[in-house]
JSON list of C-alpha atoms in Angstrom, two decimals:
[
{"chain": "V", "resi": 1, "resn": "MET", "atom": "CA", "xyz": [-9.56, -2.97, 1.20]},
{"chain": "V", "resi": 2, "resn": "SER", "atom": "CA", "xyz": [-10.75, -4.53, -1.96]},
{"chain": "V", "resi": 3, "resn": "VAL", "atom": "CA", "xyz": [-10.65, -8.28, -2.19]},
{"chain": "V", "resi": 4, "resn": "VAL", "atom": "CA", "xyz": [-11.23, -8.99, -5.86]},
{"chain": "V", "resi": 5, "resn": "THR", "atom": "CA", "xyz": [-11.06, -12.35, -7.55]},
{"chain": "V", "resi": 6, "resn": "GLU", "atom": "CA", "xyz": [-9.85, -12.16, -11.12]},
{"chain": "V", "resi": 7, "resn": "ASP", "atom": "CA", "xyz": [-9.05, -15.32, -13.06]},
{"chain": "V", "resi": 8, "resn": "SER", "atom": "CA", "xyz": [-8.74, -17.37, -9.85]},
{"chain": "V", "resi": 9, "resn": "ALA", "atom": "CA", "xyz": [-6.37, -14.77, -8.41]},
{"chain": "V", "resi": 10, "resn": "VAL", "atom": "CA", "xyz": [-7.07, -12.73, -5.31]},
{"chain": "V", "resi": 11, "resn": "VAL", "atom": "CA", "xyz": [-6.17, -9.04, -5.51]},
{"chain": "V", "resi": 12, "resn": "ILE", "atom": "CA", "xyz": [-6.13, -7.04, -2.28]},
{"chain": "V", "resi": 13, "resn": "ARG", "atom": "CA", "xyz": [-5.73, -3.29, -1.89]},
{"chain": "V", "resi": 14, "resn": "PRO", "atom": "CA", "xyz": [-6.13, -1.11, 1.20]},
{"chain": "V", "resi": 15, "resn": "ARG", "atom": "CA", "xyz": [-9.23, 1.07, 1.43]},
{"chain": "V", "resi": 16, "resn": "ARG", "atom": "CA", "xyz": [-8.71, 3.69, 4.10]},
{"chain": "V", "resi": 17, "resn": "ALA", "atom": "CA", "xyz": [-5.05, 4.28, 3.37]},
{"chain": "V", "resi": 18, "resn": "THR", "atom": "CA", "xyz": [-5.94, 4.92, -0.26]},
{"chain": "V", "resi": 19, "resn": "TRP", "atom": "CA", "xyz": [-8.63, 7.46, 0.62]},
{"chain": "V", "resi": 20, "resn": "VAL", "atom": "CA", "xyz": [-6.44, 9.22, 3.17]},
{"chain": "V", "resi": 21, "resn": "SER", "atom": "CA", "xyz": [-3.49, 9.44, 0.77]},
{"chain": "V", "resi": 22, "resn": "VAL", "atom": "CA", "xyz": [-5.65, 10.80, -2.07]},
{"chain": "V", "resi": 23, "resn": "VAL", "atom": "CA", "xyz": [-7.23, 13.44, 0.20]},
{"chain": "V", "resi": 24, "resn": "LEU", "atom": "CA", "xyz": [-3.82, 14.36, 1.65]},
{"chain": "V", "resi": 25, "resn": "ALA", "atom": "CA", "xyz": [-2.30, 14.65, -1.83]},
{"chain": "V", "resi": 26, "resn": "ALA", "atom": "CA", "xyz": [-5.14, 16.88, -3.00]},
{"chain": "V", "resi": 27, "resn": "CYS", "atom": "CA", "xyz": [-4.85, 19.10, 0.11]},
{"chain": "V", "resi": 28, "resn": "LEU", "atom": "CA", "xyz": [-1.09, 19.43, -0.32]},
{"chain": "V", "resi": 29, "resn": "LEU", "atom": "CA", "xyz": [-1.41, 20.33, -3.96]},
{"chain": "V", "resi": 30, "resn": "VAL", "atom": "CA", "xyz": [-4.16, 22.90, -3.35]},
{"chain": "V", "resi": 31, "resn": "ALA", "atom": "CA", "xyz": [-2.24, 24.45, -0.45]},
{"chain": "V", "resi": 32, "resn": "PHE", "atom": "CA", "xyz": [0.95, 24.84, -2.47]},
{"chain": "V", "resi": 33, "resn": "VAL", "atom": "CA", "xyz": [-0.90, 26.27, -5.48]},
{"chain": "V", "resi": 34, "resn": "VAL", "atom": "CA", "xyz": [-2.66, 28.81, -3.23]},
{"chain": "V", "resi": 35, "resn": "VAL", "atom": "CA", "xyz": [0.65, 29.76, -1.61]},
{"chain": "V", "resi": 36, "resn": "ALA", "atom": "CA", "xyz": [2.22, 30.11, -5.06]},
{"chain": "V", "resi": 37, "resn": "LEU", "atom": "CA", "xyz": [-0.59, 32.38, -6.21]},
{"chain": "V", "resi": 38, "resn": "LEU", "atom": "CA", "xyz": [-0.36, 34.54, -3.09]},
{"chain": "V", "resi": 39, "resn": "LEU", "atom": "CA", "xyz": [3.43, 34.64, -3.12]},
{"chain": "V", "resi": 40, "resn": "ARG", "atom": "CA", "xyz": [3.83, 37.67, -5.39]},
{"chain": "V", "resi": 41, "resn": "SER", "atom": "CA", "xyz": [1.09, 39.67, -3.69]},
{"chain": "V", "resi": 42, "resn": "SER", "atom": "CA", "xyz": [2.62, 39.36, -0.21]},
{"chain": "V", "resi": 43, "resn": "ASN", "atom": "CA", "xyz": [4.26, 42.49, 1.17]},
{"chain": "V", "resi": 44, "resn": "THR", "atom": "CA", "xyz": [7.16, 40.96, 3.09]},
{"chain": "V", "resi": 45, "resn": "GLY", "atom": "CA", "xyz": [9.97, 42.97, 1.60]},
{"chain": "V", "resi": 46, "resn": "VAL", "atom": "CA", "xyz": [11.20, 40.00, -0.44]},
{"chain": "V", "resi": 47, "resn": "ILE", "atom": "CA", "xyz": [10.72, 40.09, -4.19]},
{"chain": "V", "resi": 48, "resn": "PHE", "atom": "CA", "xyz": [9.28, 36.80, -5.43]},
{"chain": "V", "resi": 49, "resn": "GLU", "atom": "CA", "xyz": [9.40, 36.00, -9.13]},
{"chain": "V", "resi": 50, "resn": "VAL", "atom": "CA", "xyz": [7.36, 33.71, -11.37]},
{"chain": "V", "resi": 51, "resn": "SER", "atom": "CA", "xyz": [10.10, 31.10, -11.02]},
{"chain": "V", "resi": 52, "resn": "ASP", "atom": "CA", "xyz": [9.47, 31.03, -7.26]},
{"chain": "V", "resi": 53, "resn": "GLN", "atom": "CA", "xyz": [5.79, 30.43, -7.89]},
{"chain": "V", "resi": 54, "resn": "ILE", "atom": "CA", "xyz": [6.56, 27.60, -10.31]},
{"chain": "V", "resi": 55, "resn": "ALA", "atom": "CA", "xyz": [8.97, 26.09, -7.79]},
{"chain": "V", "resi": 56, "resn": "MET", "atom": "CA", "xyz": [6.30, 26.25, -5.09]},
{"chain": "V", "resi": 57, "resn": "VAL", "atom": "CA", "xyz": [3.83, 24.38, -7.32]},
{"chain": "V", "resi": 58, "resn": "GLY", "atom": "CA", "xyz": [6.60, 21.88, -8.14]},
{"chain": "V", "resi": 59, "resn": "VAL", "atom": "CA", "xyz": [7.20, 21.23, -4.44]},
{"chain": "V", "resi": 60, "resn": "GLY", "atom": "CA", "xyz": [3.47, 20.67, -4.02]},
{"chain": "V", "resi": 61, "resn": "ILE", "atom": "CA", "xyz": [3.45, 18.17, -6.88]},
{"chain": "V", "resi": 62, "resn": "VAL", "atom": "CA", "xyz": [6.40, 16.26, -5.42]},
{"chain": "V", "resi": 63, "resn": "LEU", "atom": "CA", "xyz": [4.82, 16.12, -1.95]},
{"chain": "V", "resi": 64, "resn": "ALA", "atom": "CA", "xyz": [1.44, 15.07, -3.40]},
{"chain": "V", "resi": 65, "resn": "GLY", "atom": "CA", "xyz": [3.17, 12.32, -5.36]},
{"chain": "V", "resi": 66, "resn": "GLY", "atom": "CA", "xyz": [4.87, 11.15, -2.18]},
{"chain": "V", "resi": 67, "resn": "ALA", "atom": "CA", "xyz": [1.54, 11.05, -0.38]},
{"chain": "V", "resi": 68, "resn": "LEU", "atom": "CA", "xyz": [0.04, 9.00, -3.22]},
{"chain": "V", "resi": 69, "resn": "LEU", "atom": "CA", "xyz": [2.66, 6.30, -2.70]},
{"chain": "V", "resi": 70, "resn": "PHE", "atom": "CA", "xyz": [0.61, 5.15, 0.29]},
{"chain": "V", "resi": 71, "resn": "ALA", "atom": "CA", "xyz": [-2.19, 4.23, -2.13]},
{"chain": "V", "resi": 72, "resn": "THR", "atom": "CA", "xyz": [0.02, 1.75, -4.01]},
{"chain": "V", "resi": 73, "resn": "PRO", "atom": "CA", "xyz": [0.21, -1.35, -1.76]},
{"chain": "V", "resi": 74, "resn": "ARG", "atom": "CA", "xyz": [-1.27, -4.43, -3.41]},
{"chain": "V", "resi": 75, "resn": "VAL", "atom": "CA", "xyz": [-1.30, -8.18, -2.97]},
{"chain": "V", "resi": 76, "resn": "ARG", "atom": "CA", "xyz": [-1.97, -10.56, -5.84]},
{"chain": "V", "resi": 77, "resn": "ALA", "atom": "CA", "xyz": [-2.22, -14.22, -4.90]},
{"chain": "V", "resi": 78, "resn": "ASP", "atom": "CA", "xyz": [-3.17, -17.34, -6.79]},
{"chain": "V", "resi": 79, "resn": "ALA", "atom": "CA", "xyz": [-2.77, -21.08, -6.38]},
{"chain": "V", "resi": 80, "resn": "ARG", "atom": "CA", "xyz": [0.96, -20.91, -7.17]},
{"chain": "V", "resi": 81, "resn": "GLY", "atom": "CA", "xyz": [2.08, -18.05, -4.96]},
{"chain": "V", "resi": 82, "resn": "ILE", "atom": "CA", "xyz": [1.75, -14.51, -3.71]},
{"chain": "V", "resi": 83, "resn": "GLU", "atom": "CA", "xyz": [3.07, -11.20, -5.01]},
{"chain": "V", "resi": 84, "resn": "VAL", "atom": "CA", "xyz": [3.39, -8.33, -2.53]},
{"chain": "V", "resi": 85, "resn": "ARG", "atom": "CA", "xyz": [3.84, -4.70, -3.56]},
{"chain": "V", "resi": 86, "resn": "ASN", "atom": "CA", "xyz": [4.33, -2.29, -0.66]},
{"chain": "V", "resi": 87, "resn": "VAL", "atom": "CA", "xyz": [4.80, 1.49, -0.68]},
{"chain": "V", "resi": 88, "resn": "ILE", "atom": "CA", "xyz": [8.13, 1.59, -2.50]},
{"chain": "V", "resi": 89, "resn": "LEU", "atom": "CA", "xyz": [6.60, 0.00, -5.65]},
{"chain": "V", "resi": 90, "resn": "LEU", "atom": "CA", "xyz": [8.94, -2.99, -5.50]},
{"chain": "V", "resi": 91, "resn": "LYS", "atom": "CA", "xyz": [7.22, -6.33, -6.03]},
{"chain": "V", "resi": 92, "resn": "ARG", "atom": "CA", "xyz": [8.26, -9.49, -4.23]},
{"chain": "V", "resi": 93, "resn": "ARG", "atom": "CA", "xyz": [6.90, -12.85, -5.33]},
{"chain": "V", "resi": 94, "resn": "PHE", "atom": "CA", "xyz": [6.91, -15.98, -3.22]},
{"chain": "V", "resi": 95, "resn": "ASP", "atom": "CA", "xyz": [5.75, -19.50, -3.94]},
{"chain": "V", "resi": 96, "resn": "TRP", "atom": "CA", "xyz": [3.30, -20.69, -1.30]},
{"chain": "V", "resi": 97, "resn": "LEU", "atom": "CA", "xyz": [5.77, -23.40, -0.31]},
{"chain": "V", "resi": 98, "resn": "ASP", "atom": "CA", "xyz": [8.24, -20.65, 0.66]},
{"chain": "V", "resi": 99, "resn": "VAL", "atom": "CA", "xyz": [5.67, -19.04, 2.99]},
{"chain": "V", "resi": 100, "resn": "LEU", "atom": "CA", "xyz": [5.27, -20.66, 6.40]},
{"chain": "V", "resi": 101, "resn": "ALA", "atom": "CA", "xyz": [2.14, -18.72, 7.39]},
{"chain": "V", "resi": 102, "resn": "VAL", "atom": "CA", "xyz": [-0.01, -15.66, 6.81]},
{"chain": "V", "resi": 103, "resn": "SER", "atom": "CA", "xyz": [-0.37, -13.94, 10.18]},
{"chain": "V", "resi": 104, "resn": "PHE", "atom": "CA", "xyz": [-1.87, -10.86, 11.72]},
{"chain": "V", "resi": 105, "resn": "PRO", "atom": "CA", "xyz": [-0.26, -10.53, 15.18]},
{"chain": "V", "resi": 106, "resn": "ASP", "atom": "CA", "xyz": [-2.22, -8.92, 18.01]},
{"chain": "V", "resi": 107, "resn": "GLY", "atom": "CA", "xyz": [-1.68, -5.17, 18.04]},
{"chain": "V", "resi": 108, "resn": "ALA", "atom": "CA", "xyz": [-0.08, -5.13, 14.59]},
{"chain": "V", "resi": 109, "resn": "SER", "atom": "CA", "xyz": [-1.07, -2.50, 12.05]},
{"chain": "V", "resi": 110, "resn": "PHE", "atom": "CA", "xyz": [-0.82, -4.82, 9.07]},
{"chain": "V", "resi": 111, "resn": "ALA", "atom": "CA", "xyz": [-0.60, -8.50, 8.18]},
{"chain": "V", "resi": 112, "resn": "ARG", "atom": "CA", "xyz": [2.63, -10.28, 7.41]},
{"chain": "V", "resi": 113, "resn": "LEU", "atom": "CA", "xyz": [4.02, -13.33, 5.69]},
{"chain": "V", "resi": 114, "resn": "GLU", "atom": "CA", "xyz": [6.05, -15.61, 7.92]},
{"chain": "V", "resi": 115, "resn": "LEU", "atom": "CA", "xyz": [9.11, -16.79, 6.00]},
{"chain": "V", "resi": 116, "resn": "PRO", "atom": "CA", "xyz": [11.83, -19.37, 6.79]},
{"chain": "V", "resi": 117, "resn": "GLU", "atom": "CA", "xyz": [14.69, -18.51, 9.15]},
{"chain": "V", "resi": 118, "resn": "ASP", "atom": "CA", "xyz": [12.59, -16.23, 11.39]},
{"chain": "V", "resi": 119, "resn": "GLU", "atom": "CA", "xyz": [12.05, -13.66, 8.67]},
{"chain": "V", "resi": 120, "resn": "TYR", "atom": "CA", "xyz": [8.80, -11.99, 7.72]},
{"chain": "V", "resi": 121, "resn": "LEU", "atom": "CA", "xyz": [7.48, -9.54, 5.17]},
{"chain": "V", "resi": 122, "resn": "GLY", "atom": "CA", "xyz": [4.91, -6.91, 6.09]},
{"chain": "V", "resi": 123, "resn": "VAL", "atom": "CA", "xyz": [1.86, -6.84, 3.85]},
{"chain": "V", "resi": 124, "resn": "LEU", "atom": "CA", "xyz": [0.77, -3.19, 3.83]},
{"chain": "V", "resi": 125, "resn": "ALA", "atom": "CA", "xyz": [-2.23, -3.94, 1.62]},
{"chain": "V", "resi": 126, "resn": "ILE", "atom": "CA", "xyz": [-3.94, -5.64, 4.59]},
{"chain": "V", "resi": 127, "resn": "GLN", "atom": "CA", "xyz": [-4.28, -3.06, 7.34]},
{"chain": "V", "resi": 128, "resn": "ALA", "atom": "CA", "xyz": [-6.01, -3.26, 10.70]},
{"chain": "V", "resi": 129, "resn": "VAL", "atom": "CA", "xyz": [-7.95, -0.03, 10.07]},
{"chain": "V", "resi": 130, "resn": "ASP", "atom": "CA", "xyz": [-9.85, -1.81, 7.29]},
{"chain": "V", "resi": 131, "resn": "ARG", "atom": "CA", "xyz": [-11.34, -4.19, 9.90]},
{"chain": "V", "resi": 132, "resn": "GLU", "atom": "CA", "xyz": [-13.70, -6.70, 8.26]},
{"chain": "V", "resi": 133, "resn": "HIS", "atom": "CA", "xyz": [-12.04, -6.35, 4.89]},
{"chain": "V", "resi": 134, "resn": "ALA", "atom": "CA", "xyz": [-8.70, -7.19, 6.50]},
{"chain": "V", "resi": 135, "resn": "VAL", "atom": "CA", "xyz": [-10.24, -10.30, 8.06]},
{"chain": "V", "resi": 136, "resn": "GLU", "atom": "CA", "xyz": [-11.66, -11.37, 4.67]},
{"chain": "V", "resi": 137, "resn": "ALA", "atom": "CA", "xyz": [-8.30, -10.78, 2.99]},
{"chain": "V", "resi": 138, "resn": "VAL", "atom": "CA", "xyz": [-6.32, -12.78, 5.56]},
{"chain": "V", "resi": 139, "resn": "ARG", "atom": "CA", "xyz": [-8.84, -15.62, 5.33]},
{"chain": "V", "resi": 140, "resn": "ALA", "atom": "CA", "xyz": [-8.58, -15.65, 1.53]},
{"chain": "V", "resi": 141, "resn": "LEU", "atom": "CA", "xyz": [-4.77, -15.77, 1.67]},
{"chain": "V", "resi": 142, "resn": "ARG", "atom": "CA", "xyz": [-4.81, -18.47, 4.34]},
{"chain": "V", "resi": 143, "resn": "ARG", "atom": "CA", "xyz": [-7.17, -20.53, 2.19]},
{"chain": "V", "resi": 144, "resn": "LEU", "atom": "CA", "xyz": [-4.80, -20.33, -0.78]},
{"chain": "V", "resi": 145, "resn": "HIS", "atom": "CA", "xyz": [-1.83, -21.08, 1.47]},
{"chain": "V", "resi": 146, "resn": "LYS", "atom": "CA", "xyz": [-3.57, -24.12, 2.95]},
{"chain": "V", "resi": 147, "resn": "GLN", "atom": "CA", "xyz": [-4.54, -25.44, -0.49]},
{"chain": "V", "resi": 148, "resn": "ALA", "atom": "CA", "xyz": [-0.95, -25.16, -1.72]},
{"chain": "V", "resi": 149, "resn": "TRP", "atom": "CA", "xyz": [0.41, -26.99, 1.31]},
{"chain": "V", "resi": 150, "resn": "ALA", "atom": "CA", "xyz": [-2.32, -29.67, 1.22]},
{"chain": "V", "resi": 151, "resn": "GLY", "atom": "CA", "xyz": [-0.71, -31.45, -1.72]},
{"chain": "V", "resi": 152, "resn": "GLN", "atom": "CA", "xyz": [2.69, -31.74, -0.03]},
{"chain": "V", "resi": 153, "resn": "PRO", "atom": "CA", "xyz": [3.93, -34.94, 1.60]}
]
């Protein structure tokens, strides 16, 4: 996970999930291209055309793109609030005063934001498999959260 400070903002991205998704996407794409190339030379009794080969590569591209979605989680936080982007590429922004806590429950795979009315939002950019980087990221977010709440009556 990368914890980068840019213009007093903290940007957090997962490390291992990014590497795994890139390797998986590359493997999927290579496998489907190889299958597409070997498709016409197979002697199965079925006649495969160029369009079948193109479709096979297309399926590989779609699956590789799906695997790459796991490289997209990101958190951007500053003194005013936090923006969370998980796998689906939808961003959610919260003011720090709308966040009750930044937690990482025992046994959880990723951190979460505790919200009012017993709700929470998973933060997929901070994952347990990133170990020390996850600890640094949670501490950085908790520091920003604490600073925002410090000025409140």
